[in-house]
Short mmCIF file of C-alpha atoms and ligand atoms in Angstrom, two decimals:
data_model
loop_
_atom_site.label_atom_id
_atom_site.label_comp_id
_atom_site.label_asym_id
_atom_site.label_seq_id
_atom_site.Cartn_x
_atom_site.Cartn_y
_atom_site.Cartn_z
CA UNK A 1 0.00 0.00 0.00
CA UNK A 2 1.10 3.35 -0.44
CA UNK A 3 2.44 5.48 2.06
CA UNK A 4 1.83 9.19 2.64
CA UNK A 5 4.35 11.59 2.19
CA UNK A 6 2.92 14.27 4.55
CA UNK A 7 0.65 13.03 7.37
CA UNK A 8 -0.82 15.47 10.23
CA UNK A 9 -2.07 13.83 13.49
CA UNK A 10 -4.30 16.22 15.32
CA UNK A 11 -3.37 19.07 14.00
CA UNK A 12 -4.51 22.83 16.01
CA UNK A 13 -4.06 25.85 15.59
CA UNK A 14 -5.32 28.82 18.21
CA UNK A 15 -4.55 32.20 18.17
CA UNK A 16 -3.54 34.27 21.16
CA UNK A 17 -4.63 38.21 21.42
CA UNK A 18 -2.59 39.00 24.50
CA UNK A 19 -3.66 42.20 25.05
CA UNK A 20 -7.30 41.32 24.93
CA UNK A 21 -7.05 38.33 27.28
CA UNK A 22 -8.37 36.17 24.00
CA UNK A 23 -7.97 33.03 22.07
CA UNK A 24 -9.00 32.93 18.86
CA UNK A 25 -9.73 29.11 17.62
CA UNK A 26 -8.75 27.95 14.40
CA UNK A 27 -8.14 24.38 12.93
CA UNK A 28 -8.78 21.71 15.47
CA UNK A 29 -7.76 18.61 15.76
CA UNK A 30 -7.39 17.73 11.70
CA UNK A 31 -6.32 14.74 10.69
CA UNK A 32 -4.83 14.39 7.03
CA UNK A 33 -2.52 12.35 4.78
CA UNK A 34 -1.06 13.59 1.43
CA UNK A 35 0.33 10.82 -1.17
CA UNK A 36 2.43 11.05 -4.21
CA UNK A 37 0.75 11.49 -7.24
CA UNK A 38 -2.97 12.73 -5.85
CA UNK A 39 -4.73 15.21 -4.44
CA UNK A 40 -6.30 16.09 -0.88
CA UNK A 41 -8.96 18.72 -0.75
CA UNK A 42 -9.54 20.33 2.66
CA UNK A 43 -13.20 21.96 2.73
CA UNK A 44 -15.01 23.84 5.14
CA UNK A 45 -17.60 26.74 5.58
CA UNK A 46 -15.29 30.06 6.29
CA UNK A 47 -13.53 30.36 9.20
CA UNK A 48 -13.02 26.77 9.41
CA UNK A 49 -9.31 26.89 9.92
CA UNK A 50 -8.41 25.55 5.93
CA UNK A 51 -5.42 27.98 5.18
CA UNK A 52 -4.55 27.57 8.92
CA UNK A 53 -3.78 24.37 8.24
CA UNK A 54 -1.52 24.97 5.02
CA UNK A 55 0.03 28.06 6.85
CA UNK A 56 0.94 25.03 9.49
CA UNK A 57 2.53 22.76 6.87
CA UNK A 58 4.61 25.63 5.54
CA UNK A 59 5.29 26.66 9.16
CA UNK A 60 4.05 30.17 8.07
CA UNK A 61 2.06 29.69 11.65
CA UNK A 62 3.91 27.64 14.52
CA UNK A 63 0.97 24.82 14.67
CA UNK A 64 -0.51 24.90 18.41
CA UNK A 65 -0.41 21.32 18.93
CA UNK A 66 -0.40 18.11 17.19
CA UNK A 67 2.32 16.76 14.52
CA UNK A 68 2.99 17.46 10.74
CA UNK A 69 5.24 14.71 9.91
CA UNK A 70 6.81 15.18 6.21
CA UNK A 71 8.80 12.25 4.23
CA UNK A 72 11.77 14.06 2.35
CA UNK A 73 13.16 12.86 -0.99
CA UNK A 74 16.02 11.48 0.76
CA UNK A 75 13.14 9.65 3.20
CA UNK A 76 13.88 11.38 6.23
CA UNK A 77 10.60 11.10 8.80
CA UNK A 78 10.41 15.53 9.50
CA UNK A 79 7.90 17.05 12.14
CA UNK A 80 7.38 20.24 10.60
CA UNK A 81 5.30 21.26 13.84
CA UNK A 82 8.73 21.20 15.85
CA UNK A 83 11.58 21.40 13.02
CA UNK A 84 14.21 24.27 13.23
CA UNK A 85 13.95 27.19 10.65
CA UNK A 86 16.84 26.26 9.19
CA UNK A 87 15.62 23.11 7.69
CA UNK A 88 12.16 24.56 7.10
CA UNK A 89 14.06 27.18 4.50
CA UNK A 90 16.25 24.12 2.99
CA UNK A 91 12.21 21.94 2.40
CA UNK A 92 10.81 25.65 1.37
CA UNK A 93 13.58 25.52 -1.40
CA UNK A 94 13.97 22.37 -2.53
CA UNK A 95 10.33 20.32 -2.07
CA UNK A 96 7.36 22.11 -0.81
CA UNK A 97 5.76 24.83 -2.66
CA UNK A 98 2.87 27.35 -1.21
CA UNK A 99 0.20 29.15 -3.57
CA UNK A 100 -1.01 31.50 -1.51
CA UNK A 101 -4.20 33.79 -2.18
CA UNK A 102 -2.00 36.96 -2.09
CA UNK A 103 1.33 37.09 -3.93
CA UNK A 104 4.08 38.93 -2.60
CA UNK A 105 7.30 40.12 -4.68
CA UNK A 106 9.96 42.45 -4.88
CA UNK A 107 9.28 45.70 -6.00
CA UNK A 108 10.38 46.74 -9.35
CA UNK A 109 11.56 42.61 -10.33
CA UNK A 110 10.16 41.95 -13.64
CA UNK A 111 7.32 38.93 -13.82
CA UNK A 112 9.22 36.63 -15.60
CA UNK A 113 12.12 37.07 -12.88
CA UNK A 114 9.86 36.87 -10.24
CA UNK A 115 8.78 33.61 -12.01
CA UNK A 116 12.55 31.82 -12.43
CA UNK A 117 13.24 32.67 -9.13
CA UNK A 118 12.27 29.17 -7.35
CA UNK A 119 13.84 26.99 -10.50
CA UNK A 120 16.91 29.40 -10.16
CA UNK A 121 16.75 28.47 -6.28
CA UNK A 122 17.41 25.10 -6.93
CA UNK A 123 20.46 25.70 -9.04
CA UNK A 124 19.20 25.88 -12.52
CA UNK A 125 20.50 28.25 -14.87
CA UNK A 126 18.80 31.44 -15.32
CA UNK A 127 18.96 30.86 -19.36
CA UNK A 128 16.77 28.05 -18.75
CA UNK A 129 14.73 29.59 -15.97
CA UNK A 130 14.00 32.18 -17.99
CA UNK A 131 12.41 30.22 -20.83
CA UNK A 132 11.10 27.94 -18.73
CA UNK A 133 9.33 31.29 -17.12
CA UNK A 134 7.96 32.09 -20.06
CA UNK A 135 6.17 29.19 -20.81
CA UNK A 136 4.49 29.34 -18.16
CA UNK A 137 3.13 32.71 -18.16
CA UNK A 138 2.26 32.15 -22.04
CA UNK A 139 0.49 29.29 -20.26
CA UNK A 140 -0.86 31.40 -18.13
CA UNK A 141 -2.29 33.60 -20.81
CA UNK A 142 -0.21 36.56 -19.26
CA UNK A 143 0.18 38.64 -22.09
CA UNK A 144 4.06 39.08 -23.45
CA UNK A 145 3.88 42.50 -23.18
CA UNK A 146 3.35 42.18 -19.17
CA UNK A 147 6.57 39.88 -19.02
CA UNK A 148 9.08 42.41 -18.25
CA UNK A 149 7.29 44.05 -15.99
CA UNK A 150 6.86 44.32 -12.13
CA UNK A 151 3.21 42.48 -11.31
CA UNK A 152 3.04 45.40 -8.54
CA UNK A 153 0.47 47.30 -10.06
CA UNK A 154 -1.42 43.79 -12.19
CA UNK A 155 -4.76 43.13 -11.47
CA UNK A 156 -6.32 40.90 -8.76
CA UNK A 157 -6.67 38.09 -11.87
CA UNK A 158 -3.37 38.45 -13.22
CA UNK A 159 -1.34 38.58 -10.05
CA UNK A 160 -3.00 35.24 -9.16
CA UNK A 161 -2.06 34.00 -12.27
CA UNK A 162 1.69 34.90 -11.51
CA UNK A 163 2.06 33.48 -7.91
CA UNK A 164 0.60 30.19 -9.77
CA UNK A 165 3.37 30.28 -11.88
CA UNK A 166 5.98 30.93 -9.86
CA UNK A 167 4.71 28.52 -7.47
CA UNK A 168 4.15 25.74 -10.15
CA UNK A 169 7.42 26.29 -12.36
CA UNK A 170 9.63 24.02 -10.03
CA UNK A 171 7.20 20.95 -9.49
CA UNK A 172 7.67 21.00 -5.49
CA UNK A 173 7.36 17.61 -4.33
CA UNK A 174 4.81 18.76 -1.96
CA UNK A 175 2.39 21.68 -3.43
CA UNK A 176 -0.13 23.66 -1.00
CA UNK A 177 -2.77 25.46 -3.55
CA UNK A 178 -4.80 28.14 -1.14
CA UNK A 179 -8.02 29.07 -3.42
CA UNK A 180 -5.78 28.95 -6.22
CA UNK A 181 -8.49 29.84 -9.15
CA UNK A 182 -10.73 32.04 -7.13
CA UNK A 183 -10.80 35.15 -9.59
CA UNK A 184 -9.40 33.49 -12.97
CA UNK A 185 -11.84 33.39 -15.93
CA UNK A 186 -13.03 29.38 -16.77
CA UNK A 187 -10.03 29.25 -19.77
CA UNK A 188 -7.37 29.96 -17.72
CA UNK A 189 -8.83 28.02 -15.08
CA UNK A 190 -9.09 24.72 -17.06
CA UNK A 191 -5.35 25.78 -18.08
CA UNK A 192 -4.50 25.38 -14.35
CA UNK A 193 -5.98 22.04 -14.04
CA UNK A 194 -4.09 21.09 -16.69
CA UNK A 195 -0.82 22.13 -15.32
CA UNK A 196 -2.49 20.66 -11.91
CA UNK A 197 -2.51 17.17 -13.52
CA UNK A 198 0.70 17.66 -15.06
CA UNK A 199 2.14 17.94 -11.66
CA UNK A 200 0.22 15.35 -10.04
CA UNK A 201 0.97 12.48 -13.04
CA UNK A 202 5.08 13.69 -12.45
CA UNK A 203 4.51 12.12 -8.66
CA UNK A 204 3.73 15.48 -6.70
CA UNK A 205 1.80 15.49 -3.26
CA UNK A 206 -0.83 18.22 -3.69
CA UNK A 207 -2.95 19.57 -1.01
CA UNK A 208 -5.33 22.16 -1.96
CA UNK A 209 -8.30 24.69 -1.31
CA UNK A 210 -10.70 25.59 -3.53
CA UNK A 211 -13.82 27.71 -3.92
CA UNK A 212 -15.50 26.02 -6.16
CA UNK A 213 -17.09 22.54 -5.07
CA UNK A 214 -16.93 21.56 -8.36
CA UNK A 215 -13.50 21.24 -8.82
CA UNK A 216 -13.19 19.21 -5.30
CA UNK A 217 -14.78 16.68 -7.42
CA UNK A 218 -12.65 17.38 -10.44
CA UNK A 219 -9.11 17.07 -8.93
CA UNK A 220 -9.33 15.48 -5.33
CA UNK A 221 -8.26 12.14 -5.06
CA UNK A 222 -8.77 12.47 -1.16
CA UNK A 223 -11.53 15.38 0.93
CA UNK A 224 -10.54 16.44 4.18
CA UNK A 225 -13.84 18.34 5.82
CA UNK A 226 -13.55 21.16 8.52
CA UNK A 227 -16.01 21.88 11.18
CA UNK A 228 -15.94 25.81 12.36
CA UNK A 229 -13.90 25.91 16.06
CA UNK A 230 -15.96 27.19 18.88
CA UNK A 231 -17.04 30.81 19.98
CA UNK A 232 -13.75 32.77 20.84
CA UNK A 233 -12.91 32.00 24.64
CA UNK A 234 -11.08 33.63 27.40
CA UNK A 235 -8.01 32.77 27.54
CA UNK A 236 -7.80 32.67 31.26
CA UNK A 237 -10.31 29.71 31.23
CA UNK A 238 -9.03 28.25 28.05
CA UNK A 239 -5.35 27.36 29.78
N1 LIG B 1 -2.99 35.53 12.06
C1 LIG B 1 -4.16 35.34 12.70
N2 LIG B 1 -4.40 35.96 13.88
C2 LIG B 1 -5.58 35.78 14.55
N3 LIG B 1 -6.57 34.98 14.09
C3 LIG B 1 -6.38 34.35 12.92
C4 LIG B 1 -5.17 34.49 12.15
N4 LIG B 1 -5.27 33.73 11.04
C5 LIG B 1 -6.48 33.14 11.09
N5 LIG B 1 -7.14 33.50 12.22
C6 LIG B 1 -8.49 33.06 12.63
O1 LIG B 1 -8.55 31.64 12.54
C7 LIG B 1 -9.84 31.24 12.07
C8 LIG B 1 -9.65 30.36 10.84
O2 LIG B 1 -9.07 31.13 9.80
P1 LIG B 1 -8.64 30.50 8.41
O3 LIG B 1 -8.11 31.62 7.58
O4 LIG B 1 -7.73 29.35 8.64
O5 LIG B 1 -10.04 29.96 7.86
P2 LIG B 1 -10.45 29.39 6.43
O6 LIG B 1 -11.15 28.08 6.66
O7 LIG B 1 -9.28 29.39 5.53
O8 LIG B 1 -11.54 30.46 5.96
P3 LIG B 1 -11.87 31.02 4.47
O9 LIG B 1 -12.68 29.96 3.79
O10 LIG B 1 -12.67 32.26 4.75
O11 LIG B 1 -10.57 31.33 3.77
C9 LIG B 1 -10.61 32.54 11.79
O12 LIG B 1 -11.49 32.75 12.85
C10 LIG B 1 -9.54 33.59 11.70
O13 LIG B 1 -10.03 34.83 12.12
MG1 LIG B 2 -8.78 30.51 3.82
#
């Protein structure tokens, strides 16, 4: 049977406001498996605690309790819930990839550099980078004109399209998709399934969000549901 590559064992998440005396719950108690090759969905109403849980896995939020254990190319067993930053940047770099909903860049880089940059990361050439960038923004029906451009000032539509590719250009081993198509037009949408099951049939781990139930049933291989925490408590009778 196959084994997971990623597998979280009651995974939380809870936010402390200090200065309000608050905790804010989030994910609770998720349990979910990721294998080579397919896709788990992770629904929920709002609020659930869905990117909470991919902000775990990328250790953009210190989980709260519970363990994220990862299987690395080299088959090392990792608990990302308790690994140190230093080999959370070396994963970031080399196997797991994060669409987020927002993309974030360096001022004034062009698109196709911001693009490159993970494939030049992992010591490819920027000659090849580059047109390797390029097919995926063609891909991404970002027009040529845009390429050499900074995305600062693109709209909502076509910075999404952007983080996609530069999130999808270096096949991570293990991809986390947060709402990935949420304001791209049906084309360009089926043009990121495409590329979705390009990546999947090359043996990546994908776990992914999305807004529309109907591509749940399109692409997941695997549904993880969400339940909404509780009302926010005080955090003097929470601990
Ligand atoms: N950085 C943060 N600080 C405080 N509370 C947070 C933070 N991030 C998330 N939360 C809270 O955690 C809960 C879950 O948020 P999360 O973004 O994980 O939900 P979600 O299921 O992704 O929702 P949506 O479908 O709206 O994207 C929410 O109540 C949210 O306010
Ligand atoms: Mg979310």
């Amino acid at each position: 049977m196959q084994k997971p590559i990623l597998k979280l064992e009651g995974f939380s998440k809870h936010f402390l406001l200090h200065e309000q005396d608050k905790v804010i719950p989030s994910s609770h108690g998720v349990n979910l498996e990721a294998y080579a090759g397919k896709l788990t969905a992770l629904i929920g109403p709002t609020g659930a605690g869905k990117s909470s849980v991919l902000n775990g896995v990328y250790r953009t939020y210190l989980p709260s309790s519970g363990s994220i254990l990862y299987k690395t190319k080299d088959e090392r067993c990792v608990d990302l819930a308790t690994a140190d930053e230093h080999q959370i940047l070396d994963l970031r770099r080399h196997e797991i990839g994060f669409v987020t909903q927002f993309l974030r860049f360096l001022p004034r880089q062009a698109t196709q550099d911001v693009v490159a940059q993970p494939l030049c990361r992992k010591g490819v050439s920027y000659e090849v980078a580059l047109s390797r960038s390029q097919e995926m923004l063609a891909a991404m029906n970002i027009p040529e004109r845009l390429w050499s451009v900074s995305p600062a000032t693109f709209s909502g539509g076509e910075k999404q399209r952007v983080n996609l590719a530069r999130g999808l250009i270096a096949k991570p081993r293990l991809l986390l998709l947060d709402e990935p198509t949420a304001s791209l037009d049906p084309k360009t949408t089926d043009a990121v399934v495409e590329l979705i099951k390009d990546l999947k049939a090359e043996g990546s781990a994908l776990v992914a969000i999305f807004h529309d139930p109907s591509l749940v049933e399109r692409m997941a291989d695997d549904v993880v549901a969400l339940t909404p925490p509780q009302q926010i408590e005080k955090k003097s009778e929470k601990i």
